[in-house]
Short mmCIF file of C-alpha atoms in Angstrom, two decimals:
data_model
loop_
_atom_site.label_atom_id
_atom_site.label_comp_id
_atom_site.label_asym_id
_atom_site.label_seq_id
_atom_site.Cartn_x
_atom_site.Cartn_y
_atom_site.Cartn_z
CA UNK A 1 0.00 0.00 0.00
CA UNK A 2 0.96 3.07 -1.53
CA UNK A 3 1.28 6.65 1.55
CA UNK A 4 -0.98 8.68 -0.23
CA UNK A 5 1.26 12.29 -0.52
CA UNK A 6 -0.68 15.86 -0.83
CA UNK A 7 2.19 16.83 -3.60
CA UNK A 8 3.02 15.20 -6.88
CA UNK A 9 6.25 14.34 -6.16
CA UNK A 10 7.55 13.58 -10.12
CA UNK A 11 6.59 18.07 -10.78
CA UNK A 12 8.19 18.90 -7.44
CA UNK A 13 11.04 16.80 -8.76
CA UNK A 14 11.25 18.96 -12.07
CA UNK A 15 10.81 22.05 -10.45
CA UNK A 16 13.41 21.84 -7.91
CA UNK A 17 15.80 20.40 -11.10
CA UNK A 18 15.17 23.83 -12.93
CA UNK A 19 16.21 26.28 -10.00
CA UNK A 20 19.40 23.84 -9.35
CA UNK A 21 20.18 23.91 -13.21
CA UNK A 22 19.65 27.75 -12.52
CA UNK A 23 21.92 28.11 -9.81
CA UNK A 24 24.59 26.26 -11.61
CA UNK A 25 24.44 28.22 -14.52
CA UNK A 26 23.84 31.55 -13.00
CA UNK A 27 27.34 30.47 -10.74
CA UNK A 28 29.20 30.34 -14.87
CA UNK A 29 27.53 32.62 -17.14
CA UNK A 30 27.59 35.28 -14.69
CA UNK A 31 31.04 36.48 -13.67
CA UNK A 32 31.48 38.51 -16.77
CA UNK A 33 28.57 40.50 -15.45
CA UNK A 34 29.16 40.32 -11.80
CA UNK A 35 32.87 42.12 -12.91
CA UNK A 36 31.05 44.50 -14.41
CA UNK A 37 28.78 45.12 -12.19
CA UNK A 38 31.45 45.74 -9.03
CA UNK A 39 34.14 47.40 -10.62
CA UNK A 40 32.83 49.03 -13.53
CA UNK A 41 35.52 51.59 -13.73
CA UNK A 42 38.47 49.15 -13.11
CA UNK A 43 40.63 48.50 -16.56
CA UNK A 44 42.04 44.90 -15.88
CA UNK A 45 39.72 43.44 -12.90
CA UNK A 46 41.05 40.35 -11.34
CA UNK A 47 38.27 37.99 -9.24
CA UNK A 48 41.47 38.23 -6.63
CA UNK A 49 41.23 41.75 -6.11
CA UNK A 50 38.98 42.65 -3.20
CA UNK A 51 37.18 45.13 -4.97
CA UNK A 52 36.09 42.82 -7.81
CA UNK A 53 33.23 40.42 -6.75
CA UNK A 54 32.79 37.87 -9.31
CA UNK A 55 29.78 35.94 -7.89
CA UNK A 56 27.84 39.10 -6.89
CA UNK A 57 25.06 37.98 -9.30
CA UNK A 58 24.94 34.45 -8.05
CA UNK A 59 24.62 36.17 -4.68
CA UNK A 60 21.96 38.13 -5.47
CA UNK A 61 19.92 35.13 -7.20
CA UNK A 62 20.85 32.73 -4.38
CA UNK A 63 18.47 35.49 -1.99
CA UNK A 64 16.01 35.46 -4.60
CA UNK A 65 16.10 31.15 -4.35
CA UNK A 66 15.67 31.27 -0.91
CA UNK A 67 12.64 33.98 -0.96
CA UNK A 68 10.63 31.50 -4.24
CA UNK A 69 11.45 28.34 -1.72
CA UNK A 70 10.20 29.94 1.23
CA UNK A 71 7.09 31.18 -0.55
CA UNK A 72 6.46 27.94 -2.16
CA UNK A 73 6.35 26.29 1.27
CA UNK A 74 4.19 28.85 2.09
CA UNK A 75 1.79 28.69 -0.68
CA UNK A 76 2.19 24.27 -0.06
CA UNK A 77 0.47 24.75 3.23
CA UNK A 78 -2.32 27.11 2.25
CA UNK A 79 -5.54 25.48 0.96
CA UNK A 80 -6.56 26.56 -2.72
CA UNK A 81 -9.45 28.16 -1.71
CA UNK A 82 -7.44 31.18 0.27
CA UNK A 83 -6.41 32.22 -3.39
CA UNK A 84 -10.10 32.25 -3.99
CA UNK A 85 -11.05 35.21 -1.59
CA UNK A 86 -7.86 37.33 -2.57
CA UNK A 87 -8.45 36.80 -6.42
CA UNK A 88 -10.28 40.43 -6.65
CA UNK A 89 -7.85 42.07 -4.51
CA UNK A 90 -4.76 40.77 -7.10
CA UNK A 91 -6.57 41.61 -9.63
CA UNK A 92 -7.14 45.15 -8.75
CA UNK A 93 -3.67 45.20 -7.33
CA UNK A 94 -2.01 44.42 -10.79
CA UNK A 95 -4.57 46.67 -12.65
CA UNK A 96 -3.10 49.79 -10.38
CA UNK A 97 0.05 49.03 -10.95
CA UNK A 98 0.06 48.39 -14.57
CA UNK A 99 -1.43 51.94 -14.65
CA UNK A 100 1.46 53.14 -12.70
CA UNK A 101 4.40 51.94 -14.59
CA UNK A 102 2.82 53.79 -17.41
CA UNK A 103 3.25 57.09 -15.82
CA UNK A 104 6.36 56.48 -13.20
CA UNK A 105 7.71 53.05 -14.49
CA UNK A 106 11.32 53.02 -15.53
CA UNK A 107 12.26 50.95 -19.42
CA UNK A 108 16.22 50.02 -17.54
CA UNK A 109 17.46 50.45 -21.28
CA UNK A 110 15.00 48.62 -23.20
CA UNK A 111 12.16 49.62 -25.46
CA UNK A 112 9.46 49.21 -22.62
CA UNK A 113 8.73 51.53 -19.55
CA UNK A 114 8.14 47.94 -17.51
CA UNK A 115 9.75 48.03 -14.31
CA UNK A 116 9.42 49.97 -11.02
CA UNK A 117 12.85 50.39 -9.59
CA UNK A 118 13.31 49.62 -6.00
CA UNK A 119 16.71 50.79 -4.59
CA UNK A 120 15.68 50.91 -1.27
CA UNK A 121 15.15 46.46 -1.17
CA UNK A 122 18.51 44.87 -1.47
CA UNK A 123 18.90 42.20 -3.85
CA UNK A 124 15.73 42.75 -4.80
CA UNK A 125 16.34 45.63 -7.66
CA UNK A 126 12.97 46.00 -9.23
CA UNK A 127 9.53 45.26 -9.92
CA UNK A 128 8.06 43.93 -13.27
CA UNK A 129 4.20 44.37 -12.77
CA UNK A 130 3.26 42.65 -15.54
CA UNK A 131 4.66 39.31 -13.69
CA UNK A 132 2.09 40.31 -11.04
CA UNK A 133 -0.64 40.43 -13.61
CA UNK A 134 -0.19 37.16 -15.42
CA UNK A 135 -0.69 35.81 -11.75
CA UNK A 136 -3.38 38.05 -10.58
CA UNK A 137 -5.25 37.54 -14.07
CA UNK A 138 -4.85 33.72 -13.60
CA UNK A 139 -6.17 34.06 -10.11
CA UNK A 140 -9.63 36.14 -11.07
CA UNK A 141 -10.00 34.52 -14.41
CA UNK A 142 -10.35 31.78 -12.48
CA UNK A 143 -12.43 32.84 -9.87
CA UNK A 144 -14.73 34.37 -12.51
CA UNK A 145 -15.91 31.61 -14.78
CA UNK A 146 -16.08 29.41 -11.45
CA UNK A 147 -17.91 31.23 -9.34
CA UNK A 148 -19.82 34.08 -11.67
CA UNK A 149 -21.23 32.33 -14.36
CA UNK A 150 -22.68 29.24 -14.80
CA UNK A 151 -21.60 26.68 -17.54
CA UNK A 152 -24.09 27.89 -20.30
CA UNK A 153 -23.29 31.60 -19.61
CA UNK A 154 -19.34 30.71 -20.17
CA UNK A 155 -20.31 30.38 -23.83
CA UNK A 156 -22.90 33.01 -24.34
CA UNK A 157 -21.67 35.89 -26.55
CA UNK A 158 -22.96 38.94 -23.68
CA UNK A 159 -21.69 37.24 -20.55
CA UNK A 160 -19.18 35.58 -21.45
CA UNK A 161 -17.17 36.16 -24.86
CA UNK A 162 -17.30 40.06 -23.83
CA UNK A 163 -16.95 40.02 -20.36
CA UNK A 164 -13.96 37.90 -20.83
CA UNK A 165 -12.81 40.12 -23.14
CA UNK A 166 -12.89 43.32 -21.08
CA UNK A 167 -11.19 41.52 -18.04
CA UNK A 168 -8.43 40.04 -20.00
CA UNK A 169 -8.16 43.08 -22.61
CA UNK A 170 -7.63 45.49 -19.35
CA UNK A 171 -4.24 43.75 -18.83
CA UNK A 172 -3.62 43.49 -22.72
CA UNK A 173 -3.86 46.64 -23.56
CA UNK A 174 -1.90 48.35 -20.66
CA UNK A 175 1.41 45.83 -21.43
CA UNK A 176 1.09 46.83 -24.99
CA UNK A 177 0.88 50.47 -24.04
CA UNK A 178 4.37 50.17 -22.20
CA UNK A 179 5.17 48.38 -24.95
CA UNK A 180 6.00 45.05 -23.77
CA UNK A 181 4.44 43.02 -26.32
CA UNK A 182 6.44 39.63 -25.62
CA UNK A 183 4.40 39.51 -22.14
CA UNK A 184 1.27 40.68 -23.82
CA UNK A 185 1.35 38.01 -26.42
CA UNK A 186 1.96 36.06 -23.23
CA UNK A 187 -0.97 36.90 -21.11
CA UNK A 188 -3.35 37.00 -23.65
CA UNK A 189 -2.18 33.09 -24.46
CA UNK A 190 -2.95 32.43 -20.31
CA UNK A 191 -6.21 34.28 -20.24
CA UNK A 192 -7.41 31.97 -23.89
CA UNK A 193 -6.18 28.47 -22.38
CA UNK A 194 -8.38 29.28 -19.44
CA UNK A 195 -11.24 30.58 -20.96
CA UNK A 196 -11.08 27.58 -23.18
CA UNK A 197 -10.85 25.10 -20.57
CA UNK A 198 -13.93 26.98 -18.58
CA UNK A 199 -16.16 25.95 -21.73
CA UNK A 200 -15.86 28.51 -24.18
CA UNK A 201 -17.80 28.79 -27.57
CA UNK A 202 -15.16 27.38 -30.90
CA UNK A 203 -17.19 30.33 -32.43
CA UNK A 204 -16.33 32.91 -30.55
CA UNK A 205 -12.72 31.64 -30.00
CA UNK A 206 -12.44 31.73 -33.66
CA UNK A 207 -13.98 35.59 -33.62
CA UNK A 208 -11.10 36.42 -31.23
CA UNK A 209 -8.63 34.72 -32.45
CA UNK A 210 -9.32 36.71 -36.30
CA UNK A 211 -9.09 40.07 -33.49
CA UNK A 212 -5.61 39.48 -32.11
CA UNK A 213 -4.71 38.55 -35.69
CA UNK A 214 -5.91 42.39 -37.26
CA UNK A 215 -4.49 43.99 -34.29
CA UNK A 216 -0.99 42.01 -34.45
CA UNK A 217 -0.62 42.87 -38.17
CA UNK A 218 -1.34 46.30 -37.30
CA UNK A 219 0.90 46.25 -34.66
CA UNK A 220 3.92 44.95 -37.12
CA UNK A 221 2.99 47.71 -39.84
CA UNK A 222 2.92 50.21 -37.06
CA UNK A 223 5.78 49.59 -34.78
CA UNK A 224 9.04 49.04 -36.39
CA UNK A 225 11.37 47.78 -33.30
CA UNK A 226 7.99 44.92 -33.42
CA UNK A 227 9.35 44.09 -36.85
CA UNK A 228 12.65 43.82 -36.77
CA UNK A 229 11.55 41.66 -33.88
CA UNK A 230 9.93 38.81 -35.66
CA UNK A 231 12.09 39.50 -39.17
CA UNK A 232 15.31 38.38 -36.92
CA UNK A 233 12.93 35.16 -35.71
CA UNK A 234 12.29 33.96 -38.73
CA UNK A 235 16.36 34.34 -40.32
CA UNK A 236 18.78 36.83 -40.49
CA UNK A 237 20.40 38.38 -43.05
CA UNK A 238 23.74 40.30 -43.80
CA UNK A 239 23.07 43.22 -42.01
CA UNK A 240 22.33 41.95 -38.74
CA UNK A 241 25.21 43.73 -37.55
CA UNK A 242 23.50 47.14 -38.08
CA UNK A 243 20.19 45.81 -37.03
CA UNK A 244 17.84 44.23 -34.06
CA UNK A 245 18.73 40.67 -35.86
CA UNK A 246 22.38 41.16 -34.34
CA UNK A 247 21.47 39.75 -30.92
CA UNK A 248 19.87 36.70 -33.14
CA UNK A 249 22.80 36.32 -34.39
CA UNK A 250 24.82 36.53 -31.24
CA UNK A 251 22.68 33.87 -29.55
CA UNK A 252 22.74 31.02 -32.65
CA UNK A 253 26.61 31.39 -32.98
CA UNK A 254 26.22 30.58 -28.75
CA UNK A 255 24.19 27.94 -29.25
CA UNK A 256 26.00 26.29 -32.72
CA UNK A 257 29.33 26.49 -30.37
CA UNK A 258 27.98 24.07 -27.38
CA UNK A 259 27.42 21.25 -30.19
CA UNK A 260 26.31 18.13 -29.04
CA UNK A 261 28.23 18.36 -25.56
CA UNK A 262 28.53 21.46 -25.16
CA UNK A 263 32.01 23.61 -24.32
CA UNK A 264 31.90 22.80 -20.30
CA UNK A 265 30.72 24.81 -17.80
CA UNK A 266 32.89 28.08 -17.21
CA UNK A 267 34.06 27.38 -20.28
CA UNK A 268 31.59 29.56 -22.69
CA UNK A 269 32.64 32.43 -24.53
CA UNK A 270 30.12 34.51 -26.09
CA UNK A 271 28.65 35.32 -22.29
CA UNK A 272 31.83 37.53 -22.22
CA UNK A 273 31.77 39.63 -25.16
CA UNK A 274 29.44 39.73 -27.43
CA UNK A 275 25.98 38.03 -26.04
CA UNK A 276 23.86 40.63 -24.71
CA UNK A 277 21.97 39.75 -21.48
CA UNK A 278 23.81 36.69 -20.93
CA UNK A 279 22.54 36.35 -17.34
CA UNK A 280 18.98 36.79 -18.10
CA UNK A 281 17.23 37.34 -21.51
CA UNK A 282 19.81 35.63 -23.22
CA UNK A 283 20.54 32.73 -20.38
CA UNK A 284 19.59 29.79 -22.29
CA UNK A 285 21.83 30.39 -25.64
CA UNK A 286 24.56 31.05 -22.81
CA UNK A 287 23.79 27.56 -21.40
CA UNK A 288 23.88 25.89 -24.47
CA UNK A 289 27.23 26.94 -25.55
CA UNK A 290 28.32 25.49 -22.23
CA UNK A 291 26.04 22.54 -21.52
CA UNK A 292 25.59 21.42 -25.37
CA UNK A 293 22.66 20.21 -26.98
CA UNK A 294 21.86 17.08 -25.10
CA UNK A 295 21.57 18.96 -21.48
CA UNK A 296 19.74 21.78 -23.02
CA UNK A 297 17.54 19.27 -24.54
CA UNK A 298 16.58 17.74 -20.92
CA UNK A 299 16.14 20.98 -19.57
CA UNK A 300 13.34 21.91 -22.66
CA UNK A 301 12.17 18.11 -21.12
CA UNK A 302 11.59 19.26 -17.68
CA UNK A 303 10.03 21.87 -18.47
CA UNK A 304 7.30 19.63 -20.78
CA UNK A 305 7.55 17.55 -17.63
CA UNK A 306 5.94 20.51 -15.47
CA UNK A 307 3.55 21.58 -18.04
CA UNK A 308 2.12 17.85 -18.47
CA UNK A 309 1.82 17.23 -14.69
CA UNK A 310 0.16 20.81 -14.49
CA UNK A 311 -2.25 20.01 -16.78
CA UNK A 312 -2.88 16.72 -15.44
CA UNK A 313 -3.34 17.78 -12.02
CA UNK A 314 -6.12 20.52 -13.79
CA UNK A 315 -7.49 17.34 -15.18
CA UNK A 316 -8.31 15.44 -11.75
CA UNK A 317 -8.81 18.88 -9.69
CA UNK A 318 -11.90 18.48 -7.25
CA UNK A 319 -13.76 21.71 -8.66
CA UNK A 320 -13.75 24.26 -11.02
CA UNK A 321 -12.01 27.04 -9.55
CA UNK A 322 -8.52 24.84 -9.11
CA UNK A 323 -9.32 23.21 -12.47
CA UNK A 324 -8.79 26.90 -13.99
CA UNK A 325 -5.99 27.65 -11.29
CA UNK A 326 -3.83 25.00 -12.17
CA UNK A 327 -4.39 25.15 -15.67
CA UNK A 328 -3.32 28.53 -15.69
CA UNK A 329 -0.31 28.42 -13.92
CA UNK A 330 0.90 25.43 -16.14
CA UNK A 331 0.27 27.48 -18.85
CA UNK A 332 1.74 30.39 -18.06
CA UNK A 333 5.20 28.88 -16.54
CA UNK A 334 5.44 26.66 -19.91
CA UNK A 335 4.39 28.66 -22.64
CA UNK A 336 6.68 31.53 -21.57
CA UNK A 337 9.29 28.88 -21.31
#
């Protein structure tokens, strides 16, 4: 006889895999930045010199491990229904503060006015509100098509095709404003996997799904850093080095270096020079020069290993509301993977 366990221990398993995978690599791929970061104005820094700190990014993600496993045991203990009676409150939360970053939000170098800087929390750096959405959406989205509306009103055009639309096109439309349209796209794939799985009309899936199509070819003819965007997806071309493509580059050559071994870890090269972001946007072209193609390939599996035990656990959930809830957490963690 079996000791029946209130976790599934094969998606803890995967989980737990990822952040040591992520500790490892953040310990390699970051001492380029980590130099750069501590003694920015020093010509020849040396990890022996005391005012060179080569694993100050590894220190500052180790704090952010230990806050996620703390509030993962913390979240483990509460029952799924607290979530419930806070899913308004996120909600609103998240909708303030993705109004916020539009007028006092800082874009840290990038395209998007995103983040809220927070200098006064060490370690901690900033705030991305649109994180806090995705969860707060998932959490009322939820909520809403459990405890709102009834089965038949999920697929009725009135209650439940526009309603949906105005909660989820709040959120949409404020990320795009910023513009962040990689967590838009994002989002908007979250808030259709759950309205789906609540029982939504094909029809009117179809109706919004011909929407986001007009408004994303818009959106390419309008906004040109968009373009250049998806042009460097889909190949590049000889003058990548004058254009958005170049990081594309960058991240293949990365990648086509690690092979089918990979170079070892510490042992990467394009972290130092030429990849841009290696210790976050670009982290997983840094790992593949160093782990290969086979490691990266099990890490791609682990993540399909969370997103099929999310989905399953949706599958056998005793109600509604944590059908949608885990659903939409599966959905969100693996498609943005």
């Amino acid at each position: 006889m079996f000791k029946r366990t209130k976790y599934d221990l094969v998606l803890l398993s995967a989980v737990l895999a990822i952040v040591a995978i992520g500790v490892v690599m953040i310990t390699s791929v970051g001492v380029p930045k980590s130099i750069e970061l501590s003694a920015p104005d020093m010509k020849y820094p040396d990890c022996a010199d005391a005012a060179v700190d080569c694993y100050l990014i590894l220190k500052k993600h180790m704090i952010r491990v230990g806050i996620g496993l703390v509030l993962m045991f913390a979240a483990w203990k509460l029952n799924y229904r607290f979530w419930k009676t806070l899913a308004p409150v996120f909600y609103v939360l998240a909708l303030c503060l993705l109004v916020f970053v539009l007028f006092a939000g800082t874009d840290n170098n990038t395209f998007a006015t995103s983040w809220i800087n927070i200098d006064s929390l060490p370690f901690i750096d900033s705030l991305q509100p649109s994180e806090i959405a995705k969860f707060g959406l998932i959490l009322y989205l939820s909520y809403f098509f459990a405890e709102k509306l009834s089965t038949e009103a999920v697929g009725d055009f009135k209650e439940g095709f526009l309603k949906f639309c105005l909660i989820a096109g709040l959120f949409v439309g404020l990320i795009v404003l910023q513009p962040d349209i990689g967590s838009a796209f994002v989002i908007a794939l979250i808030a259709v996997v759950i309205y789906f799985v609540a029982g939504a009309s094909y029809r009117h899936l179809a109706i919004g799904g011909l929407i986001a199509l007009v408004f994303a070819g818009f959106t390419l003819a309008t906004q040109d850093h968009i373009g250049e965007r998806v042009s460097a997806f889909m190949g590049t071309t000889e003058n990548c080095e004058e254009s958005y493509c170049w990081q594309t580059r960058q991240a293949n050559i990365a990648i086509g270096s690690g092979g089918f071994w990979g170079r070892g870890i510490t042992q990467g090269i394009q972290k130092s020079y030429w990849l841009p972001q290696a210790v976050d946007d670009f982290i997983f072209a840094a790992s593949a020069e160093e782990l290969g193609f086979l490691r990266t390939a099990g890490l791609v599996l682990l993540y399909s290993v969370i997103a099929y035990r999310g989905f399953k656990i949706a599958g056998h959930a005793p109600n509604k509301f944590s059908m949608l809830l885990a659903a939409g957490i599966s959905t969100w963690i693996s498609a943005q993977a």
